[in-house]
XYZ file of C-alpha atoms in Angstrom:
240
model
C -18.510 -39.771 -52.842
C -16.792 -36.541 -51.860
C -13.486 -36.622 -50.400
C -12.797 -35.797 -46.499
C -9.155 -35.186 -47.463
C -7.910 -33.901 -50.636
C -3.991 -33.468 -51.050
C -3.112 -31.441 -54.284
C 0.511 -31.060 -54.792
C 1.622 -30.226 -51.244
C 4.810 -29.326 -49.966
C 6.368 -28.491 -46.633
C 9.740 -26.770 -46.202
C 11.338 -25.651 -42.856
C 13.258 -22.729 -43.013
C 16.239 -22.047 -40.277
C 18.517 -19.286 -40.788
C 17.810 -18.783 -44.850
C 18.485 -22.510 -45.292
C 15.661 -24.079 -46.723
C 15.016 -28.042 -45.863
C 12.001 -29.691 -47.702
C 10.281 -32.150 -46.161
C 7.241 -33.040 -48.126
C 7.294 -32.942 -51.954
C 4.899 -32.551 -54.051
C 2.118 -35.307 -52.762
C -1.109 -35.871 -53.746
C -3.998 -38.060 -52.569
C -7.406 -37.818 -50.981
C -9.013 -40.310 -48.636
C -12.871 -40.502 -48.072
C -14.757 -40.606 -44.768
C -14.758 -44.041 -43.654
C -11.221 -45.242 -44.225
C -8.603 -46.101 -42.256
C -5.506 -45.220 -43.731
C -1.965 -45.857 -42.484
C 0.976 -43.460 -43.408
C 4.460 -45.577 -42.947
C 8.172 -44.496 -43.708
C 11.638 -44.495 -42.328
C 12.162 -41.964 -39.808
C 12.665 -38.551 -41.773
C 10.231 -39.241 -44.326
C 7.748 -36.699 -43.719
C 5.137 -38.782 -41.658
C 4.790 -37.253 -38.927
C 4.934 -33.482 -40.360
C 2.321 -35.159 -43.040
C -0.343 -35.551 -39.712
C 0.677 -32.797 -38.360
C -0.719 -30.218 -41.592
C -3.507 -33.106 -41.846
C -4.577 -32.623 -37.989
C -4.297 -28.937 -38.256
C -1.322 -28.446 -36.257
C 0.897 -27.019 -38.996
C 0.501 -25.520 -42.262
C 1.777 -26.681 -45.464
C 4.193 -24.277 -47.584
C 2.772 -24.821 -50.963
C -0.452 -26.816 -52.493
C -3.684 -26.978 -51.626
C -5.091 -29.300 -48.229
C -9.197 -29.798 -49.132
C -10.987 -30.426 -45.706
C -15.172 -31.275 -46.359
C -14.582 -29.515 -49.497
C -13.279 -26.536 -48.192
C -9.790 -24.824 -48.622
C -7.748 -25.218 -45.116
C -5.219 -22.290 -46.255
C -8.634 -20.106 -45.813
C -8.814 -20.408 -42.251
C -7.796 -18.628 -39.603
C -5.704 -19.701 -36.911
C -9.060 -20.152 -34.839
C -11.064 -21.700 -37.374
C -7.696 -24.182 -37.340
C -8.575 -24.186 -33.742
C -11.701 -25.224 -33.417
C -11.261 -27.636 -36.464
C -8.866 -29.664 -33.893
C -11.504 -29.583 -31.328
C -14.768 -30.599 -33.037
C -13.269 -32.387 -36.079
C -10.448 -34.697 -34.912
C -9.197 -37.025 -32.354
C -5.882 -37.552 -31.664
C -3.714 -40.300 -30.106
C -0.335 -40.161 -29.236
C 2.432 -42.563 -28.653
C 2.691 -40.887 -24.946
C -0.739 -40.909 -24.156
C -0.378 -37.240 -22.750
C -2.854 -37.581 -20.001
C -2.819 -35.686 -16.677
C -1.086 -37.223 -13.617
C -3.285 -38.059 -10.645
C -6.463 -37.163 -12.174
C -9.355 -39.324 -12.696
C -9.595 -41.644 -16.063
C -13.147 -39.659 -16.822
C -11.423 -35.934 -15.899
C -9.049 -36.691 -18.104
C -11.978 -37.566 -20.991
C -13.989 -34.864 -20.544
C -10.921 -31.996 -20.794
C -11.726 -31.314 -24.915
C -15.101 -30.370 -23.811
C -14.042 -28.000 -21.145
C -14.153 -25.113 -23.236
C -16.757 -26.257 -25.159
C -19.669 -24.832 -23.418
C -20.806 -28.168 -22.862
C -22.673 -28.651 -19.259
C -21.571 -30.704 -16.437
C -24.478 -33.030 -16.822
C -24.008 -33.620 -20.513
C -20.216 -33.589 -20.552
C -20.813 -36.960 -17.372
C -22.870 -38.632 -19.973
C -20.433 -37.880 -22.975
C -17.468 -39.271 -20.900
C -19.417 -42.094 -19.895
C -20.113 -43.383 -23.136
C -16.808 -42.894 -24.748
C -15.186 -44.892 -21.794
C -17.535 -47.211 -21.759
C -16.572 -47.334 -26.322
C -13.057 -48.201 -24.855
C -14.175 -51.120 -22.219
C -12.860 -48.983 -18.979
C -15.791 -48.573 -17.270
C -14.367 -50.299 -14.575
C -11.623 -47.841 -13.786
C -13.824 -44.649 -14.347
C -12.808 -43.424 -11.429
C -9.396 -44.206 -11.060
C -6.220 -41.818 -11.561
C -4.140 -41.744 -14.561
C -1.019 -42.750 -12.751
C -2.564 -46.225 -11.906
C -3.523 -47.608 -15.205
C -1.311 -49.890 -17.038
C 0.119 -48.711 -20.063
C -2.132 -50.128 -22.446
C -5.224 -49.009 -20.364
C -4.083 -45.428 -20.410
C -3.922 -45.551 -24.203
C -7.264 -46.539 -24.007
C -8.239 -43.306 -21.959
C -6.331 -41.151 -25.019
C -8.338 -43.292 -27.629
C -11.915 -42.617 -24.994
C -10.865 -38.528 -24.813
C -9.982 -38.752 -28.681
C -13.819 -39.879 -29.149
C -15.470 -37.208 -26.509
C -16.804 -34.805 -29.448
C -17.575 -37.455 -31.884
C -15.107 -36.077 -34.465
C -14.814 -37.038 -38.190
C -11.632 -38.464 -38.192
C -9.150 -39.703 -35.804
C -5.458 -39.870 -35.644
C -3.126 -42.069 -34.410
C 0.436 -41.336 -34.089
C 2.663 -44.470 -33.393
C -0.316 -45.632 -30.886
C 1.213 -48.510 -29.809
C 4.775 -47.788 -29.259
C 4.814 -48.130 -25.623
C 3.254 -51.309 -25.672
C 3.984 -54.830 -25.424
C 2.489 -56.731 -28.289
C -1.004 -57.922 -26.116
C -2.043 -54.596 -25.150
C -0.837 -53.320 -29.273
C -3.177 -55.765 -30.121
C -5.832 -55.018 -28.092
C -5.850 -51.014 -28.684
C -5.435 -52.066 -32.557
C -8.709 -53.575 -32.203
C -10.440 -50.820 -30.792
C -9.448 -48.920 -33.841
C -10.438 -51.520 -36.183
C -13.769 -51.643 -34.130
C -13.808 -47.774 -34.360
C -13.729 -48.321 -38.514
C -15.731 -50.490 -38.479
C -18.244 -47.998 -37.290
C -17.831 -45.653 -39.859
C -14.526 -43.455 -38.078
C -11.993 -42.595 -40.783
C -8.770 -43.512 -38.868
C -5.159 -41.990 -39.887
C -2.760 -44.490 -38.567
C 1.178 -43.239 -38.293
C 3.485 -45.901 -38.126
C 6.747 -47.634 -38.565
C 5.528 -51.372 -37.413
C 4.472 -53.192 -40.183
C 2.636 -55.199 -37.568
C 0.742 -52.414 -36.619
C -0.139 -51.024 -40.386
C -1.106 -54.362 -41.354
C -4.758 -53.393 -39.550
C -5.612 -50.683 -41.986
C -6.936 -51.026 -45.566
C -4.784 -49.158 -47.063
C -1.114 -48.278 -46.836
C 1.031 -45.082 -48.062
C 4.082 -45.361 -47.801
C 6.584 -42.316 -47.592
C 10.156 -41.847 -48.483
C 12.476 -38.580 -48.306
C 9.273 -36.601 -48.606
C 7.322 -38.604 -51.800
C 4.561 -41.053 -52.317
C 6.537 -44.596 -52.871
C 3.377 -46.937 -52.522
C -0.168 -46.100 -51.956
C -2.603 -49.191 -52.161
C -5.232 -50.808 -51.072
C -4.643 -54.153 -48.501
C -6.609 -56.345 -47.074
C -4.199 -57.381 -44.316
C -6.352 -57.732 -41.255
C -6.984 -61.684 -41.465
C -2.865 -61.865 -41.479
C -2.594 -59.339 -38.988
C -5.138 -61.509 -36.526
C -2.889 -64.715 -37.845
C 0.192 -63.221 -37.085
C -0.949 -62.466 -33.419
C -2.179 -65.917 -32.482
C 0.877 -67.474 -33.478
C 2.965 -64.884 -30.671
């Protein structure tokens, strides 16, 4: 099986007034469609910039990022684009939804500028709410959703173009540990049905769902194995 993601030596260094920081160091992995993966690590050790070049929303400074077998540094900064768009999901620990719009206007805003039609873009929000079990509040506004629902209107708008991977940055840091649970299982479900899922995380609650664990520190690879935590991580949430 071909990789989705192949990592080859890469490094990331910010640069702020000829003083050079590096943040990532030399890593190297690859993860295959159908995984769900979760990157952990102390804040500062790279996680976050790590999604970041993996989503397409930064660049790395040295190494070599393989996306479907082909060579991210080759594209331009609207192939990057459009990669974001079609490709990927993402969810965020804020949610980042628009106030006092509707839970299915706030779905359908990827495909916006996708040339989609109005028709096909109802049917497309429809069924990606109805993936996230909120077709109950279809029409109602952002600001009147409970925190854990409006998560699940990120996770719905994350899965509006069907992309090949999704990404989920600290998804359930706002929550209490029901509605964690409950958006955990979505993603698990998600998995399940063949969605490679990037999970960013400091809970080890929370990365106990995936099936696989790397773990960063000051910019390396510490730990990267395969788990098979999800029975503990059901355990450990009946007994709260």
């Amino acid at each position: 099986m071909s990789a989705l993601i192949k990592i080859t030596n890469l490094t990331k260094d910010y640069v702020n007034d000829d003083v050079v920081t590096p943040v990532l160091r030399g890593l190297n992995f690859a993860i295959n469609q159908g995984e769900f993966v979760a990157i952990m690590g102390p804040s500062g050790s790279g996680k976050s910039t790590l999604m970041h070049i993996l989503g397409f929303l930064d660049r790395l400074t040295n190494g070599v990022y393989e996306f479907d077998l082909k060579n991210v540094a080759e594209f331009s900064d609207n192939e990057l684009a459009g990669l974001r768009n079609q490709e990927v999901g993402f969810v965020f620990q804020s949610y980042n939804l628009l106030p006092k719009t509707s839970v299915i206007e706030n779905v359908k805003l990827p495909l916006i500028y996708a040339g989609v039609s109005p028709r096909e873009m109802q049917k497309k929000a429809e069924k990606a709410i109805e993936a996230v079990g909120l077709t109950h509040r279809l029409n109602h506004l952002s600001n009147q959703l409970s925190g854990g629902e409006s998560q699940r209107v990120a996770i719905a708008r994350a899965l509006i173009n069907e992309p090949k991977m999704i990404f989920a940055d600290e998804p359930t840091g706002n929550l209490d540990s029901k509605a964690g649970s409950q958006i955990m299982e979505i993603l698990e479900n998600l998995n399940e049905a063949g969605k490679t899922i990037i999970l960013v995380t400091h809970e080890q609650d929370t990365a106990a769902h995936a099936r696989r664990i790397i773990r960063l520190r000051d910019g390396v690879i510490v730990t990267d194995e395969i788990v098979n935590n999800r029975r503990i991580a059901k355990e450990g949430e009946l007994r709260k």
